Amino acid sequence: MFARLLFESFRRQRRRKLFALVAIALGMSLSTAMISVATDIGDKINRELRSLSTNLVLTPAEAGLDVTIGSNTFKPEGQDKAFIPESDLAKLKGIFWGHNIVGFAPFLSDTKKFTGPGGDFTARLTGTYFDQPLQYGNEKFSTGVKSVNKSWKVEGEWPSDGGDDALAGASLAQKDNLHPGDTLQLADRRLRIAGILTTGGAEDDSIVAPLHFVQAAMAIPGAVQRVAVSALTKPEDAFARRDPAGMSPEMRDRWYCSPYANSIAFQIHEALPNVQVDQVRQVEQNQGKVLSRISGLMLLLTVAALIATALAVSAVMAGTVIERRQEVGLMKSLGAGNALVASLFLAEAALLAIAGGLTGFAGGVFLARYIGQSVFGSAIVVAPVVLAIVVIAALLVAAAGSATAILKAMRFDPALVLRGDA
Amino acid sequence: MSQSMLRTSLLLRLLVKATWVRRDRALTGLLSIVVVATMATVGLTVYADLNAKMNREFRGFGANVMVAARNEGAPGAFTDADAAKILNSLNGKGSGAVVHYAIARGASGVPVVVGGADLKALLQLNSWWSLTRADADILVGARAARILSPNGAPFQIAYNGRTLDIKPDAIFRSGSEDDSRIYINAGAFAQFVGSPSPSPMVQVRLEGTSQQTAELIARLSSEFPEASVKPIRAVTETQASVLDKTRAVVLAASSIVVVLIVLCMVATLTGSVLERRKDFAVMKALGASDGTVSLMFAGEASMVAGVGGIVGFMLGSAIAWWIGQANFGSAITPHPALLAPVVLGSVVLALVASSAPLRLLRRIQPAVILRGE
């Protein structure tokens, strides 16, 4: 009997039910989108920050002092003999947090004398990976400045890693009148300028060539002076700042298994023992603050939006019940008890809430994906648990909205209501 | 009193009384408008202030502009007086530190870069340096300490015959080339290096949007032609990119919230007009024209919407103020300029919401409505 009443209610008042369903679906799709954006934005901004600069730097443990002022390097007499073996670099992908290593770029530099179309000049020659394919175990990947230093801008073409094309820094090119297509002579080797590089840093005064070319020119095959690493890290908190040596085994495991910059640095040092790993503190220390502000803001906006949604949806549900007070009056005058009437309306509200919650979730996933794609160029991930949250929230809100209206409707005198006077 | 004035006062009394008599139904309508107006105000107020709040967070990234001599050692080069003038001209729009560098020699002739600066200003700008000791006169970079003083013992550096004793008790870690340097007070540096003093370099943090920064850079370049004023692109681009993306997300989220809630609310408002079809029918039966009745309904709706818009604006501004305080540590102040669009939007929303049901009611005969169908 109850089931038939419920079924008939849906069949006969289709438009009203659809109307309530749409309201719930709208509210729930909004909630889904906001919750997903608020939870994923931290990760998206983190990746954005990572793509623009590297946050870890590797140098040989026995390296000497870096004697640079601005973009001028002063090499001491007798070359620095400490290097990182290039063959060790792929091991970076093998550490515990290997998947968090977005990429890396090795560097090898020296001051060299070049002969260009305008004459002789002395400049820094820097070797690096542009987009070098590498393999670690069964994993093939490619890495280099193209992927870890997105702030490097090239006018012209990027050189390939195996050839003898190079980039000329913008300031250097201006000073010595270099253009793409020019050929430089370096001792007994030739370099073709493929493009002009603008970075805003020391590379603007350098010639940047493939690493293997520079290794050959310096007669030190397989050597690397410095590696810039880009790793996705968790911002430093009080736990991360503790000394791992003084931690209990469980604490230390927790530290090791969290992608803090210093635990990743520790793991890199485990894989490459002769390497000094430093955090680029300017980036690492500040990104955590920026991320927490942005996440915090989105969280607060989400809470406000969810409250507004709850009010809106419950207002709609209350409205639909009040519209049907004549039905309530009719049922009561036919002898139905308060409990039966209330449970009928609540059951309707529950069914609407579940249907609305599911459709709303689907809509919200599209909304979240659209926002992610248009702002970050990558979809925002919606956790499946949000579906459960949204359906439960829909049930609560629909029930709360209907309940207050049902209570009010039941207090009306059935006779008055049926007459149309209430 | 003239005819029209009488009519206006009667209309107003009708509107107010009508709303007052059905106050709890009117309250639902008011609540709907308040919710929409509040969310719209919160979204717009936060979006308007986001630039300023986020730029403050980026202060920790340090210098975003580097000023140095264009031609090292050339006559008419960038002097200390010029550097001081640049710092003074910033007045409130930024902060900076002047640094001089020289290459001294440590034990066994190892070259090391020594920098002379106002250490307090330098540390404020480079806030991410981790120091073993605060307020020291000599700051030794971690790598310099490791190589020049592996046992922590004091060591000596020499420049042009003069020597300086260094006690490495304030060691800093930065993760950049600064770790290979030793920084000392400007006065001590001048004494150690003597004359001619090396060309100064000025690290500057300019506050403001990327456009304001670019304008300031252009102004400084033209005022000081012997200096090269360059943005530190790694910092400026990071800031611009993150700011743009955050603003886009806040705008998108706020728009979606407002649109969807407006849709929900239109439903509620439409329902409340349909609820009053008996009043509509009575007025028509008494001889009122369609226009008069519509005017009355629209008038009521606008009045409620106006009040709702104002309340929503105040509530929304309060919430935005609190969001600023809770999240950024500095309140987001209300924007009075938003009051007019929010109230106007609320009134338009109410009018649009009531126009559809009114059109529907006009088609039905009053007698049918009064009969209860």
JSON list of N, CA and C in Angstrom, two decimals, chain A residues 229-272:
[
{"chain": "A", "resi": 229, "resn": "VAL", "atom": "N", "xyz": [67.17, 19.24, -10.02]},
{"chain": "A", "resi": 229, "resn": "VAL", "atom": "CA", "xyz": [66.11, 18.24, -9.98]},
{"chain": "A", "resi": 229, "resn": "VAL", "atom": "C", "xyz": [64.78, 18.89, -9.63]},
{"chain": "A", "resi": 230, "resn": "SER", "atom": "N", "xyz": [63.73, 18.44, -10.31]},
{"chain": "A", "resi": 230, "resn": "SER", "atom": "CA", "xyz": [62.39, 18.93, -10.01]},
{"chain": "A", "resi": 230, "resn": "SER", "atom": "C", "xyz": [61.62, 17.78, -9.40]},
{"chain": "A", "resi": 231, "resn": "ALA", "atom": "N", "xyz": [61.25, 17.90, -8.10]},
{"chain": "A", "resi": 231, "resn": "ALA", "atom": "CA", "xyz": [60.54, 16.83, -7.42]},
{"chain": "A", "resi": 231, "resn": "ALA", "atom": "C", "xyz": [59.25, 17.37, -6.84]},
{"chain": "A", "resi": 232, "resn": "LEU", "atom": "N", "xyz": [58.18, 16.59, -6.94]},
{"chain": "A", "resi": 232, "resn": "LEU", "atom": "CA", "xyz": [56.91, 16.99, -6.32]},
{"chain": "A", "resi": 232, "resn": "LEU", "atom": "C", "xyz": [57.02, 16.69, -4.83]},
{"chain": "A", "resi": 233, "resn": "THR", "atom": "N", "xyz": [56.97, 17.75, -4.04]},
{"chain": "A", "resi": 233, "resn": "THR", "atom": "CA", "xyz": [57.18, 17.55, -2.61]},
{"chain": "A", "resi": 233, "resn": "THR", "atom": "C", "xyz": [55.96, 17.99, -1.82]},
{"chain": "A", "resi": 234, "resn": "LYS", "atom": "N", "xyz": [55.90, 17.50, -0.58]},
{"chain": "A", "resi": 234, "resn": "LYS", "atom": "CA", "xyz": [54.87, 17.93, 0.35]},
{"chain": "A", "resi": 234, "resn": "LYS", "atom": "C", "xyz": [55.48, 19.08, 1.13]},
{"chain": "A", "resi": 235, "resn": "PRO", "atom": "N", "xyz": [54.75, 20.18, 1.28]},
{"chain": "A", "resi": 235, "resn": "PRO", "atom": "CA", "xyz": [55.35, 21.32, 1.98]},
{"chain": "A", "resi": 235, "resn": "PRO", "atom": "C", "xyz": [55.82, 20.95, 3.39]},
{"chain": "A", "resi": 236, "resn": "GLU", "atom": "N", "xyz": [56.89, 21.57, 3.80]},
{"chain": "A", "resi": 236, "resn": "GLU", "atom": "CA", "xyz": [57.53, 21.25, 5.07]},
{"chain": "A", "resi": 236, "resn": "GLU", "atom": "C", "xyz": [56.62, 21.62, 6.23]},
{"chain": "A", "resi": 237, "resn": "ASP", "atom": "N", "xyz": [56.47, 20.70, 7.18]},
{"chain": "A", "resi": 237, "resn": "ASP", "atom": "CA", "xyz": [55.73, 21.06, 8.39]},
{"chain": "A", "resi": 237, "resn": "ASP", "atom": "C", "xyz": [56.62, 20.71, 9.59]},
{"chain": "A", "resi": 238, "resn": "ALA", "atom": "N", "xyz": [56.06, 20.84, 10.79]},
{"chain": "A", "resi": 238, "resn": "ALA", "atom": "CA", "xyz": [56.87, 20.65, 11.99]},
{"chain": "A", "resi": 238, "resn": "ALA", "atom": "C", "xyz": [57.49, 19.25, 12.02]},
{"chain": "A", "resi": 239, "resn": "PHE", "atom": "N", "xyz": [56.74, 18.24, 11.56]},
{"chain": "A", "resi": 239, "resn": "PHE", "atom": "CA", "xyz": [57.23, 16.87, 11.57]},
{"chain": "A", "resi": 239, "resn": "PHE", "atom": "C", "xyz": [58.44, 16.74, 10.65]},
{"chain": "A", "resi": 240, "resn": "ALA", "atom": "N", "xyz": [58.38, 17.38, 9.50]},
{"chain": "A", "resi": 240, "resn": "ALA", "atom": "CA", "xyz": [59.46, 17.26, 8.53]},
{"chain": "A", "resi": 240, "resn": "ALA", "atom": "C", "xyz": [60.75, 17.87, 9.05]},
{"chain": "A", "resi": 241, "resn": "ARG", "atom": "N", "xyz": [60.62, 18.87, 9.92]},
{"chain": "A", "resi": 241, "resn": "ARG", "atom": "CA", "xyz": [61.83, 19.59, 10.34]},
{"chain": "A", "resi": 241, "resn": "ARG", "atom": "C", "xyz": [62.60, 18.84, 11.42]},
{"chain": "A", "resi": 242, "resn": "ARG", "atom": "N", "xyz": [62.00, 17.75, 11.94]},
{"chain": "A", "resi": 242, "resn": "ARG", "atom": "CA", "xyz": [62.73, 17.02, 12.98]},
{"chain": "A", "resi": 242, "resn": "ARG", "atom": "C", "xyz": [63.89, 16.26, 12.38]},
{"chain": "A", "resi": 243, "resn": "ASP", "atom": "N", "xyz": [64.89, 15.98, 13.20]},
{"chain": "A", "resi": 243, "resn": "ASP", "atom": "CA", "xyz": [66.06, 15.26, 12.74]},
{"chain": "A", "resi": 243, "resn": "ASP", "atom": "C", "xyz": [65.72, 13.77, 12.64]},
{"chain": "A", "resi": 244, "resn": "PRO", "atom": "N", "xyz": [65.83, 13.18, 11.43]},
{"chain": "A", "resi": 244, "resn": "PRO", "atom": "CA", "xyz": [65.46, 11.77, 11.30]},
{"chain": "A", "resi": 244, "resn": "PRO", "atom": "C", "xyz": [66.31, 10.84, 12.14]},
{"chain": "A", "resi": 245, "resn": "ALA", "atom": "N", "xyz": [67.55, 11.25, 12.45]},
{"chain": "A", "resi": 245, "resn": "ALA", "atom": "CA", "xyz": [68.41, 10.38, 13.26]},
{"chain": "A", "resi": 245, "resn": "ALA", "atom": "C", "xyz": [67.84, 10.17, 14.65]},
{"chain": "A", "resi": 246, "resn": "GLY", "atom": "N", "xyz": [67.09, 11.16, 15.15]},
{"chain": "A", "resi": 246, "resn": "GLY", "atom": "CA", "xyz": [66.57, 11.04, 16.51]},
{"chain": "A", "resi": 246, "resn": "GLY", "atom": "C", "xyz": [65.16, 10.49, 16.57]},
{"chain": "A", "resi": 247, "resn": "MET", "atom": "N", "xyz": [64.64, 9.92, 15.45]},
{"chain": "A", "resi": 247, "resn": "MET", "atom": "CA", "xyz": [63.25, 9.47, 15.43]},
{"chain": "A", "resi": 247, "resn": "MET", "atom": "C", "xyz": [63.16, 7.99, 15.78]},
{"chain": "A", "resi": 248, "resn": "SER", "atom": "N", "xyz": [62.03, 7.58, 16.33]},
{"chain": "A", "resi": 248, "resn": "SER", "atom": "CA", "xyz": [61.77, 6.16, 16.56]},
{"chain": "A", "resi": 248, "resn": "SER", "atom": "C", "xyz": [61.56, 5.49, 15.19]},
{"chain": "A", "resi": 249, "resn": "PRO", "atom": "N", "xyz": [61.71, 4.15, 15.09]},
{"chain": "A", "resi": 249, "resn": "PRO", "atom": "CA", "xyz": [61.58, 3.48, 13.78]},
{"chain": "A", "resi": 249, "resn": "PRO", "atom": "C", "xyz": [60.27, 3.78, 13.07]},
{"chain": "A", "resi": 250, "resn": "GLU", "atom": "N", "xyz": [59.12, 3.81, 13.83]},
{"chain": "A", "resi": 250, "resn": "GLU", "atom": "CA", "xyz": [57.86, 4.08, 13.13]},
{"chain": "A", "resi": 250, "resn": "GLU", "atom": "C", "xyz": [57.82, 5.50, 12.61]},
{"chain": "A", "resi": 251, "resn": "MET", "atom": "N", "xyz": [58.31, 6.43, 13.44]},
{"chain": "A", "resi": 251, "resn": "MET", "atom": "CA", "xyz": [58.32, 7.83, 13.03]},
{"chain": "A", "resi": 251, "resn": "MET", "atom": "C", "xyz": [59.19, 8.00, 11.81]},
{"chain": "A", "resi": 252, "resn": "ARG", "atom": "N", "xyz": [60.35, 7.29, 11.82]},
{"chain": "A", "resi": 252, "resn": "ARG", "atom": "CA", "xyz": [61.28, 7.44, 10.72]},
{"chain": "A", "resi": 252, "resn": "ARG", "atom": "C", "xyz": [60.69, 6.87, 9.44]},
{"chain": "A", "resi": 253, "resn": "ASP", "atom": "N", "xyz": [59.96, 5.76, 9.56]},
{"chain": "A", "resi": 253, "resn": "ASP", "atom": "CA", "xyz": [59.29, 5.20, 8.39]},
{"chain": "A", "resi": 253, "resn": "ASP", "atom": "C", "xyz": [58.28, 6.17, 7.83]},
{"chain": "A", "resi": 254, "resn": "ARG", "atom": "N", "xyz": [57.54, 6.80, 8.76]},
{"chain": "A", "resi": 254, "resn": "ARG", "atom": "CA", "xyz": [56.55, 7.77, 8.31]},
{"chain": "A", "resi": 254, "resn": "ARG", "atom": "C", "xyz": [57.22, 8.93, 7.59]},
{"chain": "A", "resi": 255, "resn": "TRP", "atom": "N", "xyz": [58.36, 9.36, 8.12]},
{"chain": "A", "resi": 255, "resn": "TRP", "atom": "CA", "xyz": [59.09, 10.47, 7.50]},
{"chain": "A", "resi": 255, "resn": "TRP", "atom": "C", "xyz": [59.61, 10.07, 6.14]},
{"chain": "A", "resi": 256, "resn": "TYR", "atom": "N", "xyz": [60.17, 8.84, 6.08]},
{"chain": "A", "resi": 256, "resn": "TYR", "atom": "CA", "xyz": [60.75, 8.34, 4.84]},
{"chain": "A", "resi": 256, "resn": "TYR", "atom": "C", "xyz": [59.68, 8.20, 3.76]},
{"chain": "A", "resi": 257, "resn": "CYS", "atom": "N", "xyz": [58.47, 7.78, 4.22]},
{"chain": "A", "resi": 257, "resn": "CYS", "atom": "CA", "xyz": [57.40, 7.54, 3.26]},
{"chain": "A", "resi": 257, "resn": "CYS", "atom": "C", "xyz": [56.58, 8.78, 2.95]},
{"chain": "A", "resi": 258, "resn": "SER", "atom": "N", "xyz": [56.99, 9.94, 3.43]},
{"chain": "A", "resi": 258, "resn": "SER", "atom": "CA", "xyz": [56.31, 11.18, 3.05]},
{"chain": "A", "resi": 258, "resn": "SER", "atom": "C", "xyz": [57.23, 11.96, 2.13]},
{"chain": "A", "resi": 259, "resn": "PRO", "atom": "N", "xyz": [56.68, 12.52, 1.05]},
{"chain": "A", "resi": 259, "resn": "PRO", "atom": "CA", "xyz": [57.56, 13.18, 0.08]},
{"chain": "A", "resi": 259, "resn": "PRO", "atom": "C", "xyz": [57.99, 14.58, 0.51]},
{"chain": "A", "resi": 260, "resn": "TYR", "atom": "N", "xyz": [58.56, 14.69, 1.71]},
{"chain": "A", "resi": 260, "resn": "TYR", "atom": "CA", "xyz": [59.13, 15.99, 2.09]},
{"chain": "A", "resi": 260, "resn": "TYR", "atom": "C", "xyz": [60.39, 16.20, 1.27]},
{"chain": "A", "resi": 261, "resn": "ALA", "atom": "N", "xyz": [60.75, 17.46, 1.09]},
{"chain": "A", "resi": 261, "resn": "ALA", "atom": "CA", "xyz": [61.96, 17.74, 0.32]},
{"chain": "A", "resi": 261, "resn": "ALA", "atom": "C", "xyz": [63.17, 17.10, 0.99]},
{"chain": "A", "resi": 262, "resn": "ASN", "atom": "N", "xyz": [63.22, 17.13, 2.32]},
{"chain": "A", "resi": 262, "resn": "ASN", "atom": "CA", "xyz": [64.42, 16.58, 2.96]},
{"chain": "A", "resi": 262, "resn": "ASN", "atom": "C", "xyz": [64.43, 15.05, 2.97]},
{"chain": "A", "resi": 263, "resn": "SER", "atom": "N", "xyz": [63.26, 14.37, 2.93]},
{"chain": "A", "resi": 263, "resn": "SER", "atom": "CA", "xyz": [63.31, 12.91, 2.84]},
{"chain": "A", "resi": 263, "resn": "SER", "atom": "C", "xyz": [63.68, 12.47, 1.42]},
{"chain": "A", "resi": 264, "resn": "ILE", "atom": "N", "xyz": [63.20, 13.21, 0.41]},
{"chain": "A", "resi": 264, "resn": "ILE", "atom": "CA", "xyz": [63.60, 12.90, -0.96]},
{"chain": "A", "resi": 264, "resn": "ILE", "atom": "C", "xyz": [65.09, 13.15, -1.12]},
{"chain": "A", "resi": 265, "resn": "ALA", "atom": "N", "xyz": [65.57, 14.25, -0.52]},
{"chain": "A", "resi": 265, "resn": "ALA", "atom": "CA", "xyz": [67.01, 14.54, -0.59]},
{"chain": "A", "resi": 265, "resn": "ALA", "atom": "C", "xyz": [67.80, 13.40, 0.05]},
{"chain": "A", "resi": 266, "resn": "PHE", "atom": "N", "xyz": [67.29, 12.90, 1.17]},
{"chain": "A", "resi": 266, "resn": "PHE", "atom": "CA", "xyz": [67.96, 11.79, 1.86]},
{"chain": "A", "resi": 266, "resn": "PHE", "atom": "C", "xyz": [68.00, 10.56, 0.96]},
{"chain": "A", "resi": 267, "resn": "GLN", "atom": "N", "xyz": [66.88, 10.27, 0.29]},
{"chain": "A", "resi": 267, "resn": "GLN", "atom": "CA", "xyz": [66.82, 9.08, -0.58]},
{"chain": "A", "resi": 267, "resn": "GLN", "atom": "C", "xyz": [67.74, 9.23, -1.79]},
{"chain": "A", "resi": 268, "resn": "ILE", "atom": "N", "xyz": [67.86, 10.46, -2.31]},
{"chain": "A", "resi": 268, "resn": "ILE", "atom": "CA", "xyz": [68.77, 10.67, -3.44]},
{"chain": "A", "resi": 268, "resn": "ILE", "atom": "C", "xyz": [70.20, 10.42, -2.97]},
{"chain": "A", "resi": 269, "resn": "HIS", "atom": "N", "xyz": [70.51, 10.87, -1.77]},
{"chain": "A", "resi": 269, "resn": "HIS", "atom": "CA", "xyz": [71.84, 10.67, -1.22]},
{"chain": "A", "resi": 269, "resn": "HIS", "atom": "C", "xyz": [72.13, 9.19, -1.00]},
{"chain": "A", "resi": 270, "resn": "GLU", "atom": "N", "xyz": [71.08, 8.42, -0.64]},
{"chain": "A", "resi": 270, "resn": "GLU", "atom": "CA", "xyz": [71.24, 6.97, -0.50]},
{"chain": "A", "resi": 270, "resn": "GLU", "atom": "C", "xyz": [71.60, 6.34, -1.83]},
{"chain": "A", "resi": 271, "resn": "ALA", "atom": "N", "xyz": [70.94, 6.79, -2.90]},
{"chain": "A", "resi": 271, "resn": "ALA", "atom": "CA", "xyz": [71.18, 6.21, -4.23]},
{"chain": "A", "resi": 271, "resn": "ALA", "atom": "C", "xyz": [72.50, 6.68, -4.82]},
{"chain": "A", "resi": 272, "resn": "LEU", "atom": "N", "xyz": [72.85, 7.92, -4.56]},
{"chain": "A", "resi": 272, "resn": "LEU", "atom": "CA", "xyz": [74.09, 8.49, -5.11]},
{"chain": "A", "resi": 272, "resn": "LEU", "atom": "C", "xyz": [74.92, 9.01, -3.92]}
]
